C-alpha angles and dihedrals in degrees: 000000000000122000120213120200124192124202137165104067124133146115120314134167119251111275092031131110142240135180119213122201129204117192121193128212092210116128089222114032102172098081093059131090115214128207132194114216132179132204127206119202113283090002136105121260114266131207108246100176139336140194123202129205092274089053092249108156137204130182137194113255090243091064106028115126088015100060127053125191121197135161136215106202094191089059091038087230137132119200129202113196111199120199134180091021119200131201088250089062085069106120143107108280121210131186121214135187130212131171133185088267094053100043106197125037100300110170123052137187125223094254130242125232122243117190120182112194119206 
């Protein structure tokens, strides 16, 4: 079992920046792909960005060119740098991990609230 812990959420003004962190308890972090998701009230979680073991990254169209995902395998941490934040980015952000062994996104964090004021 791998525990994922998010941090870095908070309140920021429109146009501002935040960096979220997601730290895993896995003994070996390299094999895992990690995704950042967000959930709006009453909506399904949506994938915002993910980074795989080879550091290939992919982004939702709504955040491309504003958000950047990166990983530090030594620290077992994945970051989501969010720039030019908009009120519509307000959501609970979750990180999740998966591997070839687990298949789908298997391990989830508890979520961190990001609120962007206009």
